[in-house]
PDB file of C-alpha atoms and ligand atoms in Angstrom:
ATOM      1  CA  MET A   1       0.208  -0.227   0.106  1.00 80.00           C
ATOM      2  CA  THR A   2       1.894   3.745  -0.892  1.00 88.00           C
ATOM      3  CA  THR A   3       1.300   5.852   2.050  1.00 95.00           C
ATOM      4  CA  LEU A   4       1.124   9.756   2.281  1.00 95.00           C
ATOM      5  CA  ASN A   5       5.158  10.417   2.553  1.00 95.00           C
ATOM      6  CA  ASP A   6       5.671   7.468  -0.290  1.00 92.00           C
ATOM      7  CA  GLN A   7       3.774   9.854  -2.614  1.00 94.00           C
ATOM      8  CA  VAL A   8       5.753  13.339  -0.010  1.00 95.00           C
ATOM      9  CA  ARG A   9       9.394  11.435  -1.316  1.00 95.00           C
ATOM     10  CA  ALA A  10       8.244  10.315  -5.037  1.00 95.00           C
ATOM     11  CA  PHE A  11       7.901  14.274  -5.316  1.00 95.00           C
ATOM     12  CA  TRP A  12      11.299  14.876  -3.756  1.00 94.00           C
ATOM     13  CA  GLU A  13      12.414  11.863  -5.533  1.00 95.00           C
ATOM     14  CA  ALA A  14      12.033  14.602  -9.034  1.00 93.00           C
ATOM     15  CA  GLY A  15      14.660  17.402  -7.448  1.00 90.00           C
ATOM     16  CA  ALA A  16      15.696  18.623  -4.348  1.00 92.00           C
ATOM     17  CA  CYS A  17      14.525  22.142  -3.918  1.00 89.00           C
ATOM     18  CA  GLY A  18      15.201  24.986  -5.198  1.00 87.00           C
ATOM     19  CA  THR A  19      17.124  23.534  -7.907  1.00 91.00           C
ATOM     20  CA  ASP A  20      14.996  24.375 -10.741  1.00 86.00           C
ATOM     21  CA  ALA A  21      16.001  27.763 -10.238  1.00 85.00           C
ATOM     22  CA  GLU A  22      16.352  29.234 -13.323  1.00 86.00           C
ATOM     23  CA  LEU A  23      19.820  31.083 -12.870  1.00 87.00           C
ATOM     24  CA  ALA A  24      20.866  27.834 -12.409  1.00 88.00           C
ATOM     25  CA  ARG A  25      19.271  26.182 -16.320  1.00 89.00           C
ATOM     26  CA  PRO A  26      22.329  27.706 -17.809  1.00 91.00           C
ATOM     27  CA  PHE A  27      25.333  25.013 -15.209  1.00 93.00           C
ATOM     28  CA  GLU A  28      26.189  21.453 -14.976  1.00 93.00           C
ATOM     29  CA  LYS A  29      24.444  20.179 -12.539  1.00 93.00           C
ATOM     30  CA  GLY A  30      26.695  19.314  -9.878  1.00 94.00           C
ATOM     31  CA  SER A  31      29.110  22.059 -10.652  1.00 95.00           C
ATOM     32  CA  ARG A  32      30.864  24.554  -8.402  1.00 96.00           C
ATOM     33  CA  GLU A  33      28.505  27.183 -10.580  1.00 95.00           C
ATOM     34  CA  TRP A  34      25.181  25.421 -10.175  1.00 96.00           C
ATOM     35  CA  PHE A  35      25.390  25.432  -7.044  1.00 96.00           C
ATOM     36  CA  GLU A  36      26.407  28.733  -6.078  1.00 95.00           C
ATOM     37  CA  ALA A  37      23.388  30.158  -8.647  1.00 95.00           C
ATOM     38  CA  ILE A  38      21.070  28.298  -6.307  1.00 96.00           C
ATOM     39  CA  GLU A  39      22.737  29.509  -3.527  1.00 96.00           C
ATOM     40  CA  GLU A  40      22.616  33.620  -4.626  1.00 96.00           C
ATOM     41  CA  ASN A  41      18.613  32.428  -5.925  1.00 95.00           C
ATOM     42  CA  ARG A  42      17.769  30.906  -2.072  1.00 96.00           C
ATOM     43  CA  TYR A  43      18.742  33.359  -0.880  1.00 97.00           C
ATOM     44  CA  ARG A  44      18.152  36.930  -2.869  1.00 95.00           C
ATOM     45  CA  LEU A  45      14.659  35.085  -2.178  1.00 95.00           C
ATOM     46  CA  GLU A  46      14.970  34.303   1.787  1.00 97.00           C
ATOM     47  CA  PRO A  47      17.387  36.705   3.486  1.00 96.00           C
ATOM     48  CA  PHE A  48      15.360  36.509   6.794  1.00 97.00           C
ATOM     49  CA  ILE A  49      17.299  33.197   7.482  1.00 98.00           C
ATOM     50  CA  HIS A  50      20.849  34.053   7.895  1.00 98.00           C
ATOM     51  CA  GLY A  51      18.773  37.196  10.518  1.00 97.00           C
ATOM     52  CA  PHE A  52      17.207  34.390  12.081  1.00 98.00           C
ATOM     53  CA  VAL A  53      19.376  30.675  12.660  1.00 98.00           C
ATOM     54  CA  GLN A  54      22.779  33.346  12.703  1.00 98.00           C
ATOM     55  CA  PHE A  55      24.477  30.165  11.495  1.00 98.00           C
ATOM     56  CA  THR A  56      27.545  31.780  12.793  1.00 98.00           C
ATOM     57  CA  ARG A  57      26.789  32.149  16.401  1.00 98.00           C
ATOM     58  CA  HIS A  58      26.570  27.499  16.842  1.00 98.00           C
ATOM     59  CA  ARG A  59      30.256  27.327  16.695  1.00 98.00           C
ATOM     60  CA  GLY A  60      31.824  24.281  16.930  1.00 98.00           C
ATOM     61  CA  LYS A  61      27.313  22.934  17.578  1.00 98.00           C
ATOM     62  CA  LYS A  62      26.361  19.144  17.812  1.00 98.00           C
ATOM     63  CA  ILE A  63      23.507  20.025  14.850  1.00 98.00           C
ATOM     64  CA  LEU A  64      20.704  17.834  12.604  1.00 98.00           C
ATOM     65  CA  GLU A  65      19.312  19.967  10.350  1.00 98.00           C
ATOM     66  CA  VAL A  66      16.038  17.443   9.246  1.00 98.00           C
ATOM     67  CA  GLY A  67      14.875  17.866   5.675  1.00 98.00           C
ATOM     68  CA  VAL A  68      18.813  18.772   4.039  1.00 98.00           C
ATOM     69  CA  GLY A  69      17.213  20.064  -0.064  1.00 97.00           C
ATOM     70  CA  ALA A  70      19.566  21.029  -2.093  1.00 97.00           C
ATOM     71  CA  GLY A  71      22.107  21.144   1.442  1.00 98.00           C
ATOM     72  CA  THR A  72      22.331  24.671   0.795  1.00 98.00           C
ATOM     73  CA  ASP A  73      21.736  25.352   5.002  1.00 98.00           C
ATOM     74  CA  HIS A  74      23.147  22.431   5.166  1.00 98.00           C
ATOM     75  CA  LEU A  75      26.060  24.277   3.628  1.00 98.00           C
ATOM     76  CA  GLN A  76      25.902  27.351   5.826  1.00 98.00           C
ATOM     77  CA  TRP A  77      25.519  25.446   9.187  1.00 98.00           C
ATOM     78  CA  ALA A  78      29.252  23.601   7.231  1.00 98.00           C
ATOM     79  CA  ARG A  79      30.969  26.714   6.388  1.00 98.00           C
ATOM     80  CA  ALA A  80      29.626  27.975  10.976  1.00 98.00           C
ATOM     81  CA  GLY A  81      31.707  25.732  12.476  1.00 98.00           C
ATOM     82  CA  CYS A  82      29.202  23.034  13.431  1.00 98.00           C
ATOM     83  CA  GLU A  83      29.362  19.998  13.639  1.00 98.00           C
ATOM     84  CA  CYS A  84      26.743  18.497  11.349  1.00 98.00           C
ATOM     85  CA  PHE A  85      23.924  15.487  10.716  1.00 98.00           C
ATOM     86  CA  GLY A  86      21.300  15.731   7.762  1.00 98.00           C
ATOM     87  CA  VAL A  87      18.562  13.485   7.479  1.00 98.00           C
ATOM     88  CA  ASP A  88      16.279  13.521   3.992  1.00 98.00           C
ATOM     89  CA  LEU A  89      13.252  11.293   2.664  1.00 98.00           C
ATOM     90  CA  THR A  90      15.206  11.220  -0.760  1.00 98.00           C
ATOM     91  CA  LYS A  91      18.035  10.235  -1.997  1.00 97.00           C
ATOM     92  CA  GLU A  92      18.591  13.403  -4.310  1.00 97.00           C
ATOM     93  CA  ALA A  93      18.668  15.125  -1.740  1.00 97.00           C
ATOM     94  CA  ILE A  94      20.895  13.290   0.680  1.00 98.00           C
ATOM     95  CA  ASP A  95      22.786  12.303  -2.450  1.00 97.00           C
ATOM     96  CA  THR A  96      22.944  16.804  -3.736  1.00 97.00           C
ATOM     97  CA  THR A  97      24.222  17.733  -0.723  1.00 98.00           C
ATOM     98  CA  ALA A  98      26.909  15.550   0.278  1.00 98.00           C
ATOM     99  CA  ALA A  99      28.011  16.352  -3.158  1.00 97.00           C
ATOM    100  CA  ARG A 100      27.876  20.203  -1.988  1.00 97.00           C
ATOM    101  CA  LEU A 101      29.814  18.925   1.640  1.00 98.00           C
ATOM    102  CA  ARG A 102      32.954  17.789  -0.712  1.00 98.00           C
ATOM    103  CA  LEU A 103      33.310  20.106  -2.820  1.00 97.00           C
ATOM    104  CA  TYR A 104      33.589  22.837  -0.351  1.00 97.00           C
ATOM    105  CA  GLY A 105      35.645  20.403   1.744  1.00 98.00           C
ATOM    106  CA  PHE A 106      32.694  19.837   4.320  1.00 98.00           C
ATOM    107  CA  HIS A 107      31.572  17.038   6.175  1.00 96.00           C
ATOM    108  CA  SER A 108      28.546  15.595   7.201  1.00 98.00           C
ATOM    109  CA  THR A 109      26.844  12.419   8.278  1.00 98.00           C
ATOM    110  CA  LEU A 110      24.103  12.270   5.736  1.00 98.00           C
ATOM    111  CA  GLN A 111      20.857   9.767   5.899  1.00 98.00           C
ATOM    112  CA  ARG A 112      18.076   8.547   3.984  1.00 98.00           C
ATOM    113  CA  VAL A 113      15.590   8.468   6.816  1.00 98.00           C
ATOM    114  CA  ASP A 114      12.082   9.284   7.386  1.00 98.00           C
ATOM    115  CA  ALA A 115      12.277  11.737   9.931  1.00 98.00           C
ATOM    116  CA  GLU A 116       9.031  10.733  11.723  1.00 98.00           C
ATOM    117  CA  HIS A 117      12.227   7.982  13.430  1.00 98.00           C
ATOM    118  CA  LEU A 118      15.338   9.511  14.216  1.00 98.00           C
ATOM    119  CA  PRO A 119      18.668   6.922  13.768  1.00 98.00           C
ATOM    120  CA  PHE A 120      19.729   8.620  16.845  1.00 98.00           C
ATOM    121  CA  PRO A 121      20.349   7.792  20.250  1.00 98.00           C
ATOM    122  CA  ASP A 122      18.241  10.497  22.946  1.00 98.00           C
ATOM    123  CA  GLU A 123      19.682  13.784  24.314  1.00 98.00           C
ATOM    124  CA  SER A 124      22.011  12.425  21.084  1.00 98.00           C
ATOM    125  CA  PHE A 125      21.989  17.207  18.863  1.00 98.00           C
ATOM    126  CA  ASP A 126      22.442  20.629  20.841  1.00 98.00           C
ATOM    127  CA  LEU A 127      21.347  22.291  17.667  1.00 98.00           C
ATOM    128  CA  VAL A 128      17.928  20.376  15.184  1.00 98.00           C
ATOM    129  CA  TYR A 129      17.410  22.686  12.449  1.00 98.00           C
ATOM    130  CA  SER A 130      14.551  22.198   9.652  1.00 98.00           C
ATOM    131  CA  TRP A 131      13.364  24.452   7.344  1.00 98.00           C
ATOM    132  CA  GLY A 132      10.229  23.768   5.300  1.00 98.00           C
ATOM    133  CA  VAL A 133      10.144  20.494   6.128  1.00 98.00           C
ATOM    134  CA  ILE A 134       8.235  19.182   8.839  1.00 98.00           C
ATOM    135  CA  HIS A 135       4.056  20.698   6.922  1.00 98.00           C
ATOM    136  CA  HIS A 136       5.522  17.793   4.393  1.00 98.00           C
ATOM    137  CA  SER A 137       5.107  15.309   6.995  1.00 98.00           C
ATOM    138  CA  GLU A 138       2.111  12.438   6.577  1.00 97.00           C
ATOM    139  CA  ARG A 139       2.265  12.598  10.475  1.00 98.00           C
ATOM    140  CA  PRO A 140       4.172  16.210  11.828  1.00 98.00           C
ATOM    141  CA  GLU A 141       3.668  15.461  15.254  1.00 98.00           C
ATOM    142  CA  ALA A 142       5.011  12.407  15.032  1.00 98.00           C
ATOM    143  CA  ILE A 143       8.847  14.385  13.831  1.00 98.00           C
ATOM    144  CA  VAL A 144       8.029  17.492  15.684  1.00 98.00           C
ATOM    145  CA  ALA A 145       8.738  14.220  19.439  1.00 98.00           C
ATOM    146  CA  GLU A 146      11.479  12.753  17.188  1.00 98.00           C
ATOM    147  CA  ILE A 147      13.079  16.722  17.729  1.00 98.00           C
ATOM    148  CA  HIS A 148      11.821  16.810  21.366  1.00 98.00           C
ATOM    149  CA  ARG A 149      13.212  13.571  22.093  1.00 98.00           C
ATOM    150  CA  VAL A 150      17.516  13.528  20.124  1.00 98.00           C
ATOM    151  CA  LEU A 151      16.927  17.183  21.219  1.00 98.00           C
ATOM    152  CA  ARG A 152      19.545  17.480  24.727  1.00 98.00           C
ATOM    153  CA  PRO A 153      18.370  18.921  27.640  1.00 98.00           C
ATOM    154  CA  GLY A 154      18.571  22.575  27.185  1.00 98.00           C
ATOM    155  CA  GLY A 155      18.943  22.713  23.372  1.00 98.00           C
ATOM    156  CA  LEU A 156      17.732  25.082  20.576  1.00 98.00           C
ATOM    157  CA  PHE A 157      15.197  23.818  18.006  1.00 98.00           C
ATOM    158  CA  LEU A 158      15.737  26.897  15.390  1.00 98.00           C
ATOM    159  CA  GLY A 159      12.791  26.329  11.541  1.00 98.00           C
ATOM    160  CA  MET A 160      10.385  27.500   9.365  1.00 98.00           C
ATOM    161  CA  LEU A 161       6.572  25.798   9.371  1.00 98.00           C
ATOM    162  CA  TYR A 162       4.109  27.572   6.418  1.00 98.00           C
ATOM    163  CA  ASN A 163       1.316  30.242   7.621  1.00 98.00           C
ATOM    164  CA  ARG A 164      -1.431  29.310   6.857  1.00 97.00           C
ATOM    165  CA  ARG A 165      -3.478  32.633   6.813  1.00 96.00           C
ATOM    166  CA  ALA A 166      -1.199  34.677   4.416  1.00 98.00           C
ATOM    167  CA  LEU A 167      -1.246  36.251   1.054  1.00 97.00           C
ATOM    168  CA  VAL A 168       0.262  32.753  -0.684  1.00 97.00           C
ATOM    169  CA  THR A 169      -2.743  30.720   0.352  1.00 97.00           C
ATOM    170  CA  LEU A 170      -5.848  33.372  -0.153  1.00 97.00           C
ATOM    171  CA  GLU A 171      -4.458  33.557  -4.625  1.00 97.00           C
ATOM    172  CA  LEU A 172      -3.508  28.894  -3.827  1.00 97.00           C
ATOM    173  CA  TRP A 173      -8.043  30.056  -2.137  1.00 97.00           C
ATOM    174  CA  VAL A 174      -8.027  32.317  -5.452  1.00 97.00           C
ATOM    175  CA  ARG A 175      -7.622  29.445  -8.172  1.00 97.00           C
ATOM    176  CA  HIS A 176      -9.139  26.378  -6.736  1.00 97.00           C
ATOM    177  CA  ALA A 177     -11.594  27.215  -4.973  1.00 97.00           C
ATOM    178  CA  LEU A 178     -13.102  30.549  -6.364  1.00 96.00           C
ATOM    179  CA  LEU A 179     -12.670  30.461  -9.800  1.00 97.00           C
ATOM    180  CA  VAL A 180     -13.721  27.201 -10.027  1.00 96.00           C
ATOM    181  CA  GLY A 181     -16.749  27.813  -8.282  1.00 96.00           C
ATOM    182  CA  ARG A 182     -16.352  25.390  -5.317  1.00 96.00           C
ATOM    183  CA  PRO A 183     -15.714  28.571  -2.688  1.00 96.00           C
ATOM    184  CA  TRP A 184     -17.004  25.541  -0.294  1.00 97.00           C
ATOM    185  CA  ARG A 185     -13.289  24.277   0.037  1.00 97.00           C
ATOM    186  CA  SER A 186     -11.307  24.924   2.902  1.00 96.00           C
ATOM    187  CA  PHE A 187      -7.647  26.261   2.954  1.00 96.00           C
ATOM    188  CA  ARG A 188      -6.560  23.195   4.155  1.00 96.00           C
ATOM    189  CA  ASP A 189      -7.668  21.119   2.151  1.00 97.00           C
ATOM    190  CA  VAL A 190      -6.490  23.473  -1.453  1.00 97.00           C
ATOM    191  CA  LEU A 191      -3.587  23.747   0.526  1.00 98.00           C
ATOM    192  CA  TRP A 192      -3.790  19.886   1.191  1.00 98.00           C
ATOM    193  CA  HIS A 193      -3.568  19.219  -3.019  1.00 97.00           C
ATOM    194  CA  HIS A 194      -1.911  22.070  -4.688  1.00 97.00           C
ATOM    195  CA  LEU A 195       1.175  23.227  -2.750  1.00 96.00           C
ATOM    196  CA  GLU A 196       3.750  21.158  -3.555  1.00 95.00           C
ATOM    197  CA  SER A 197       4.026  17.272  -1.896  1.00 95.00           C
ATOM    198  CA  ILE A 198       0.983  15.938  -1.983  1.00 95.00           C
ATOM    199  CA  GLY A 199      -0.734  16.816   2.369  1.00 97.00           C
ATOM    200  CA  THR A 200       1.051  19.329   3.404  1.00 98.00           C
ATOM    201  CA  LYS A 201      -0.190  21.843   6.002  1.00 98.00           C
ATOM    202  CA  ALA A 202      -0.499  25.618   7.253  1.00 98.00           C
ATOM    203  CA  TYR A 203      -1.009  26.540  11.211  1.00 98.00           C
ATOM    204  CA  THR A 204      -1.727  29.447  13.279  1.00 97.00           C
ATOM    205  CA  GLY A 205       0.243  30.784  15.325  1.00 97.00           C
ATOM    206  CA  ALA A 206      -2.492  28.968  17.987  1.00 97.00           C
ATOM    207  CA  GLU A 207      -1.819  25.225  16.234  1.00 98.00           C
ATOM    208  CA  ILE A 208       1.975  25.810  16.724  1.00 98.00           C
ATOM    209  CA  ALA A 209       1.797  26.562  19.946  1.00 98.00           C
ATOM    210  CA  ARG A 210      -0.246  23.268  20.566  1.00 98.00           C
ATOM    211  CA  LEU A 211       1.950  21.536  18.394  1.00 98.00           C
ATOM    212  CA  PHE A 212       5.324  22.493  19.807  1.00 98.00           C
ATOM    213  CA  GLU A 213       3.847  22.229  22.863  1.00 98.00           C
ATOM    214  CA  ARG A 214       6.218  20.002  24.946  1.00 97.00           C
ATOM    215  CA  PHE A 215       9.236  22.029  24.319  1.00 98.00           C
ATOM    216  CA  THR A 216       9.761  25.849  26.212  1.00 97.00           C
ATOM    217  CA  ALA A 217       9.781  29.093  24.571  1.00 95.00           C
ATOM    218  CA  VAL A 218       8.429  28.540  21.899  1.00 98.00           C
ATOM    219  CA  GLU A 219       8.207  31.332  20.100  1.00 97.00           C
ATOM    220  CA  SER A 220       6.496  32.084  16.328  1.00 97.00           C
ATOM    221  CA  THR A 221       6.659  34.749  13.707  1.00 98.00           C
ATOM    222  CA  PRO A 222       5.298  34.995  10.609  1.00 98.00           C
ATOM    223  CA  ILE A 223       6.851  36.259   7.853  1.00 98.00           C
ATOM    224  CA  LEU A 224       5.901  38.094   4.569  1.00 98.00           C
ATOM    225  CA  THR A 225       8.195  36.886   1.880  1.00 97.00           C
ATOM    226  CA  PRO A 226       8.462  37.541  -2.009  1.00 96.00           C
ATOM    227  CA  TYR A 227       5.661  34.125  -3.283  1.00 96.00           C
ATOM    228  CA  ASP A 228       3.089  36.521  -1.108  1.00 97.00           C
ATOM    229  CA  THR A 229       3.384  39.934  -2.298  1.00 96.00           C
ATOM    230  CA  ARG A 230       4.899  38.239  -6.206  1.00 94.00           C
ATOM    231  CA  ARG A 231       1.769  39.764  -7.820  1.00 93.00           C
ATOM    232  CA  LEU A 232       0.761  42.578  -6.344  1.00 94.00           C
ATOM    233  CA  PRO A 233       1.572  45.863  -7.237  1.00 94.00           C
ATOM    234  CA  ARG A 234       4.701  47.555  -5.596  1.00 94.00           C
ATOM    235  CA  PRO A 235       3.903  50.412  -3.032  1.00 95.00           C
ATOM    236  CA  ILE A 236       0.468  47.570  -2.734  1.00 95.00           C
ATOM    237  CA  ALA A 237       3.486  44.954  -1.124  1.00 94.00           C
ATOM    238  CA  ALA A 238       4.923  47.699   0.344  1.00 94.00           C
ATOM    239  CA  MET A 239       1.584  48.431   2.667  1.00 95.00           C
ATOM    240  CA  MET A 240       1.493  44.010   3.591  1.00 96.00           C
ATOM    241  CA  PRO A 241       2.058  43.668   7.769  1.00 97.00           C
ATOM    242  CA  ASP A 242       4.167  39.715   8.381  1.00 97.00           C
ATOM    243  CA  THR A 243       1.301  39.270  10.153  1.00 97.00           C
ATOM    244  CA  VAL A 244       0.207  37.671   6.758  1.00 97.00           C
ATOM    245  CA  GLY A 245       3.327  36.229   5.638  1.00 98.00           C
ATOM    246  CA  PHE A 246       3.652  32.444   4.084  1.00 98.00           C
ATOM    247  CA  PHE A 247       6.554  31.836   6.570  1.00 98.00           C
ATOM    248  CA  ARG A 248       5.989  31.010  10.282  1.00 98.00           C
ATOM    249  CA  THR A 249       9.426  30.457  12.128  1.00 98.00           C
ATOM    250  CA  VAL A 250       9.580  28.358  14.624  1.00 98.00           C
ATOM    251  CA  ARG A 251      12.349  28.630  17.867  1.00 98.00           C
ATOM    252  CA  ALA A 252      11.983  26.970  21.074  1.00 98.00           C
ATOM    253  CA  THR A 253      13.715  25.291  23.661  1.00 98.00           C
ATOM    254  CA  LYS A 254      13.528  21.277  25.149  1.00 98.00           C
TER     255      LYS A 254
HETATM  256  C1  SAM B   1      10.281  22.417   0.623  1.00 53.99           C
HETATM  257  S1  SAM B   1      11.760  21.081   0.999  1.00 53.99           S
HETATM  258  C2  SAM B   1      12.720  21.826   1.847  1.00 53.99           C
HETATM  259  C3  SAM B   1      14.371  21.914   1.962  1.00 53.99           C
HETATM  260  C4  SAM B   1      15.556  22.374   3.044  1.00 53.99           C
HETATM  261  N1  SAM B   1      14.886  21.856   3.831  1.00 53.99           N
HETATM  262  C5  SAM B   1      14.848  24.108   1.681  1.00 53.99           C
HETATM  263  O1  SAM B   1      15.057  25.074   2.485  1.00 53.99           O
HETATM  264  O2  SAM B   1      15.423  24.270   1.062  1.00 53.99           O
HETATM  265  C6  SAM B   1      11.010  19.443   1.658  1.00 53.99           C
HETATM  266  C7  SAM B   1      12.205  19.282   2.487  1.00 53.99           C
HETATM  267  O3  SAM B   1      11.077  18.135   2.350  1.00 53.99           O
HETATM  268  C8  SAM B   1      12.218  16.552   3.181  1.00 53.99           C
HETATM  269  N2  SAM B   1      11.137  15.653   3.775  1.00 53.99           N
HETATM  270  C9  SAM B   1       9.704  16.184   3.474  1.00 53.99           C
HETATM  271  N3  SAM B   1       9.572  14.527   4.630  1.00 53.99           N
HETATM  272  C10 SAM B   1      10.062  14.363   5.050  1.00 53.99           C
HETATM  273  C11 SAM B   1      10.460  13.234   5.993  1.00 53.99           C
HETATM  274  N4  SAM B   1       9.126  13.297   6.837  1.00 53.99           N
HETATM  275  N5  SAM B   1      11.549  13.419   6.471  1.00 53.99           N
HETATM  276  C12 SAM B   1      12.382  14.015   6.252  1.00 53.99           C
HETATM  277  N6  SAM B   1      12.249  14.608   4.980  1.00 53.99           N
HETATM  278  C13 SAM B   1      11.274  14.946   4.949  1.00 53.99           C
HETATM  279  C14 SAM B   1      11.852  16.069   1.070  1.00 53.99           C
HETATM  280  O4  SAM B   1      12.547  15.103   1.037  1.00 53.99           O
HETATM  281  C15 SAM B   1      12.004  17.638   0.934  1.00 53.99           C
HETATM  282  O5  SAM B   1      14.378  17.428   0.827  1.00 53.99           O
END
């Protein structure tokens, strides 16, 4: 029987996240130019990652990244001098990230696993990082429980999950519900079927608080992204508040 995560895996095996960037297209897959175009594109679109994560403040820490994708942030952890471990549901992501780190002379212990079951003993890591991953899995609450288990007491979780009450969601709802004469479709249903891999979820602040209830000092902050404002005239886009942004950063302590 095919599970939801089999379908999620098949979707992401077709290409690691961010590798279809237009900037990267002229370059050979796996070349330095290709990786650097992917990196340039990512931090042009999501410059707030550096401000939120502050990779270099975590030098010397033992870190686990859940859902490495093409390894763009994983390379920043390695550059910052962390002891790196990474997992992803796909072979494509693991191979791409391994090749990327090798190219720059770094090492990480990388494994293809479903993060709903992490292959690490309790209290193994100082920090767990996961950007845009947990909401794709069949059981996000299982991943969050595993992250909590493998963090040492006092360890830090940093990540991002999608925010449901966002302009991106509204745009998808207009396209896949309102304009096709099905205005009763919920945001939840539209996201599940029409955003990246099947089964994608997005959360309100209260839902994030519940999902991370076993952590302390949970902070969840919406961020307005270029994906929210790309179809708006610039003066209107400039007036949009972060509260209607599609990303919700999460910072929590075990
Ligand atoms: C949108 S990409 C994000 C990748 C990377 N963190 C980034 O920001 O570019 C989602 C990634 O999550 C991975 N993923 C989804 N469900 C997973 C699970 N249950 N366990 C591990 N990885 C998972 C996918 O394979 C994919 O690489």
